[in-house]
Amino acid sequence: MKIASWNVNSLNVRMPHLAQWLAAAQPDVVALQETKLEDTRFPDGDIAALGYRSVFCGQKTYNGVALLSRVPAEDCVIAIPGFEDEQKRVIAATIDGVRVVNLYVVNGKAVGDVKYEYKLRWLAAVRDWLAAQIAQYPELVVLGDFNIAPDDRDVHDPAAWHEKILCSTPERDALRAITDLGLHDSFRLHSEEGGQFSWWDYRMAGFRRNLGLRIDLVLVSDALRARCVASGIDREPRTWERPSDHAPVWVRLAR
DNA sequence: ATGGTGGTGCGACCA
């Protein structure tokens, strides 16, 4: 079972990229972020023609998440229970016996900004919810655009990014509070290497110069850890014409 | 120190 995550930065624009990548990568489950589409405009028919069911929760211009899967998604939830939030950033469902939680974590803009405070409150609410989810669903995958680089190996220039947004200690502590629930960064189960990024700024030829961060993560629960046989970052779609600024990341679970 | 690039949608705002 191959499970992937991709921030597409507008599904409307990236539909051809998604189609090409699905055909090549053959994932069983894909979590999308930044679809930027209201539910009435979601291209579930086009995605069905590619062999995938869709569940989705979006808004126009900003945010929006979806789960695509070969088999139907069950018990779908489209928000953090009990957390007041107008922004469409969460969708969860059970797919082929695995609980999959797709997160588009708040960016935060800058350390100390009002959006940064919202990011930390949002992450605390997610942690509390995931604590309950992992008890209910031991076979849990939490994936998405975390907008946090877990440590300095995940940052092209740690000195320049020191205590900056996406890298600050409170953000990393909030991520640790989530992984401390018994969730493992699947990429780090198979590689200790630095310089492996999933996002590159469009500006300053960021991708060409590999000025990136690893902020897109696939976390697997203790119960799934032994089944996690491979993981990776697929840089290729970032080389295509008019790409998303994020690359797909993925994990393969043995049966 | 500034601004550089994209998406949405036509002026900012978000990343």
Coordinates of C-alpha atoms in Angstrom, one line a residue, chain A residues 18-249:
Chain A
L18 CA -1.6 15.1 -10.9
A19 CA -2.8 12.9 -13.8
Q20 CA 0.7 12.4 -15.1
W21 CA 2.1 11.7 -11.6
L22 CA -0.7 9.2 -10.6
A23 CA -0.1 7.2 -13.8
A24 CA 3.7 7.1 -13.1
A25 CA 3.8 6.7 -9.3
Q26 CA 0.7 4.5 -8.9
P27 CA -0.1 5.4 -5.3
D28 CA -3.1 3.7 -3.5
V29 CA -3.9 6.8 -1.4
V30 CA -3.0 10.5 -2.1
A31 CA -3.5 13.4 0.3
L32 CA -3.7 16.7 -1.5
Q33 CA -3.3 20.2 0.1
E34 CA -4.0 23.7 -1.3
T35 CA -6.6 22.5 -3.7
K36 CA -8.1 26.1 -3.6
L37 CA -11.4 24.8 -4.9
E38 CA -14.9 25.0 -3.5
D39 CA -16.5 21.5 -3.2
T40 CA -18.9 22.2 -6.0
R41 CA -15.9 22.8 -8.3
F42 CA -13.8 19.8 -7.2
P43 CA -13.0 17.6 -10.3
D44 CA -14.1 14.3 -8.8
G45 CA -15.3 13.1 -12.2
D46 CA -11.9 13.7 -13.8
I47 CA -10.2 12.0 -10.9
A48 CA -12.6 9.0 -11.1
A49 CA -11.6 8.6 -14.7
L50 CA -8.0 8.2 -13.5
G51 CA -9.2 5.4 -11.2
Y52 CA -9.4 7.2 -7.9
R53 CA -12.3 8.0 -5.5
S54 CA -12.2 11.5 -3.9
V55 CA -13.3 13.0 -0.6
F56 CA -12.6 16.7 -0.2
C57 CA -13.1 19.8 1.8
G58 CA -12.2 23.1 0.2
Q59 CA -12.7 26.8 -0.2
K60 CA -11.9 29.2 -3.0
T61 CA -8.5 30.9 -3.3
Y62 CA -7.0 29.5 -0.1
N63 CA -6.5 26.1 1.6
G64 CA -8.5 23.0 0.7
V65 CA -7.6 19.4 1.2
A66 CA -8.6 16.1 -0.4
L67 CA -8.0 12.3 -0.1
L68 CA -7.9 10.2 -3.3
S69 CA -8.0 6.5 -3.0
R70 CA -8.3 3.3 -5.1
V71 CA -10.9 1.9 -2.6
P72 CA -13.6 3.9 -0.9
A73 CA -12.8 6.1 2.0
E74 CA -14.9 5.5 5.1
D75 CA -15.8 7.5 8.2
C76 CA -14.7 10.8 6.7
V77 CA -14.1 13.8 9.0
I78 CA -13.5 17.3 7.6
A79 CA -12.4 19.4 10.6
I80 CA -10.7 19.2 14.0
P81 CA -13.6 18.3 16.3
G82 CA -14.3 21.1 18.8
F83 CA -11.9 23.6 17.2
E84 CA -13.5 26.6 15.7
D85 CA -11.8 27.1 12.3
E86 CA -13.1 28.7 9.1
Q87 CA -10.1 27.4 7.1
K88 CA -10.4 24.1 5.3
R89 CA -7.2 22.4 6.4
V90 CA -8.1 18.9 7.6
I91 CA -9.6 15.8 6.1
A92 CA -9.5 12.3 7.6
A93 CA -10.8 8.9 6.6
T94 CA -10.3 5.2 7.0
I95 CA -9.0 3.6 3.8
D96 CA -8.3 -0.1 3.5
G97 CA -8.2 -0.4 7.3
V98 CA -5.7 2.5 7.8
R99 CA -6.8 5.7 9.3
V100 CA -5.4 8.5 7.2
V101 CA -5.3 12.1 8.5
N102 CA -4.4 14.8 5.9
L103 CA -3.2 18.1 7.3
Y104 CA -2.5 21.4 5.7
V105 CA -0.8 23.0 8.6
V106 CA -1.0 26.8 9.0
N107 CA 2.1 28.6 7.5
G108 CA 2.3 31.2 10.2
K109 CA 3.9 34.0 8.1
A110 CA 6.5 35.1 10.6
V111 CA 7.5 34.3 14.2
G112 CA 5.4 36.4 16.5
D113 CA 2.8 37.3 13.8
V114 CA -0.9 36.8 14.6
K115 CA -0.9 34.0 12.1
Y116 CA 2.0 32.3 14.0
E117 CA -0.1 32.3 17.2
Y118 CA -2.9 30.8 15.2
K119 CA -0.5 28.1 13.9
L120 CA 0.6 27.1 17.4
R121 CA -3.0 27.0 18.7
W122 CA -4.0 25.0 15.6
L123 CA -1.2 22.5 16.2
A124 CA -2.1 22.1 19.8
A125 CA -5.7 21.3 18.8
V126 CA -4.5 18.8 16.3
R127 CA -2.3 17.1 18.9
D128 CA -5.2 16.7 21.3
W129 CA -7.4 15.3 18.5
L130 CA -4.6 12.9 17.3
A131 CA -4.2 11.6 20.8
A132 CA -7.8 10.4 20.6
Q133 CA -7.5 9.2 17.0
I134 CA -4.4 7.0 17.7
A135 CA -6.3 5.4 20.6
Q136 CA -9.3 4.7 18.4
Y137 CA -7.3 3.8 15.3
P138 CA -3.9 2.3 16.1
E139 CA -3.1 1.9 12.4
L140 CA -2.7 5.6 11.8
V141 CA -1.0 7.7 9.1
V142 CA -0.8 11.5 9.6
L143 CA 0.5 13.3 6.5
G144 CA 0.5 16.5 4.7
D145 CA 2.2 19.9 4.4
F146 CA 3.3 20.5 8.0
N147 CA 5.0 23.8 7.3
I148 CA 7.6 22.8 9.8
A149 CA 11.1 21.5 9.0
P150 CA 11.7 18.9 11.8
D151 CA 15.4 19.6 12.3
D152 CA 18.4 21.4 10.7
R153 CA 19.1 18.5 8.3
D154 CA 15.8 19.4 6.7
V155 CA 16.9 23.0 6.0
H156 CA 19.3 24.1 3.1
D157 CA 20.8 27.0 5.2
P158 CA 20.2 26.4 8.9
A159 CA 22.0 29.6 9.9
A160 CA 19.8 31.7 7.7
W161 CA 16.6 30.0 8.9
H162 CA 17.6 29.9 12.6
E163 CA 14.4 30.6 14.6
K164 CA 12.7 31.8 11.5
I165 CA 9.2 30.7 10.4
L166 CA 9.0 27.0 9.6
C167 CA 12.0 26.3 11.8
S168 CA 11.4 28.0 15.1
T169 CA 11.7 26.1 18.4
P170 CA 8.0 26.5 19.3
E171 CA 7.0 25.1 15.9
R172 CA 9.4 22.2 16.3
D173 CA 8.2 21.6 19.8
A174 CA 4.6 21.5 18.5
L175 CA 5.6 18.9 16.0
R176 CA 7.5 16.9 18.6
A177 CA 4.3 16.9 20.8
I178 CA 2.6 15.2 17.8
T179 CA 5.4 12.7 17.2
D180 CA 5.5 12.0 20.9
L181 CA 2.1 10.4 20.6
G182 CA 3.9 7.5 18.9
L183 CA 4.1 8.8 15.3
H184 CA 7.3 8.4 13.3
D185 CA 8.6 10.5 10.5
S186 CA 8.7 7.8 7.8
F187 CA 11.3 9.5 5.8
R188 CA 13.8 9.2 8.7
L189 CA 13.1 5.5 9.1
H190 CA 15.0 5.0 5.8
S191 CA 17.4 7.9 5.5
E192 CA 19.5 10.0 7.8
E193 CA 20.8 12.2 5.0
G194 CA 20.3 16.0 5.1
G195 CA 19.6 18.1 2.0
Q196 CA 16.5 16.1 1.1
F197 CA 13.8 18.7 0.5
S198 CA 10.1 18.7 -0.4
W199 CA 9.5 22.4 -1.0
W200 CA 11.5 25.0 -2.8
D201 CA 10.6 28.7 -3.0
Y202 CA 9.6 29.8 -6.5
R203 CA 11.8 32.8 -6.0
M204 CA 15.5 33.1 -6.5
A205 CA 15.6 29.9 -8.6
G206 CA 15.1 28.0 -5.4
F207 CA 14.7 24.5 -7.0
R208 CA 17.6 24.8 -9.4
R209 CA 19.9 25.8 -6.5
N210 CA 18.3 23.2 -4.1
L211 CA 17.4 26.0 -1.7
G212 CA 14.7 23.9 0.0
L213 CA 13.1 22.7 3.1
R214 CA 11.6 19.3 4.0
I215 CA 8.2 20.3 5.4
D216 CA 6.0 17.7 3.8
L217 CA 5.8 14.6 6.1
V218 CA 4.3 11.2 6.4
L219 CA 4.0 10.1 10.0
V220 CA 3.2 6.5 10.8
S221 CA 2.0 5.1 14.1
D222 CA 3.9 2.5 16.1
A223 CA 1.5 -0.2 14.9
L224 CA 2.4 0.6 11.2
R225 CA 6.1 1.2 11.7
A226 CA 7.2 -2.4 11.1
R227 CA 5.1 -2.4 7.9
C228 CA 6.8 0.7 6.6
V229 CA 9.2 -0.7 4.0
A230 CA 10.2 2.4 1.9
S231 CA 9.7 6.1 1.8
G232 CA 10.8 9.0 -0.4
I233 CA 10.4 12.3 -2.0
D234 CA 9.6 12.5 -5.7
R235 CA 11.4 15.5 -7.1
E236 CA 10.5 14.9 -10.7
P237 CA 7.2 16.8 -10.8
R238 CA 9.0 19.9 -9.5
T239 CA 11.0 19.8 -12.8
W240 CA 7.9 19.9 -15.0
E241 CA 6.5 23.1 -16.6
R242 CA 4.5 25.3 -14.3
P243 CA 5.1 23.1 -11.2
S244 CA 3.7 23.2 -7.7
D245 CA 6.4 24.5 -5.3
H246 CA 6.1 21.2 -3.4
A247 CA 7.1 17.7 -4.4
P248 CA 5.1 14.6 -3.6
V249 CA 6.3 12.6 -0.6

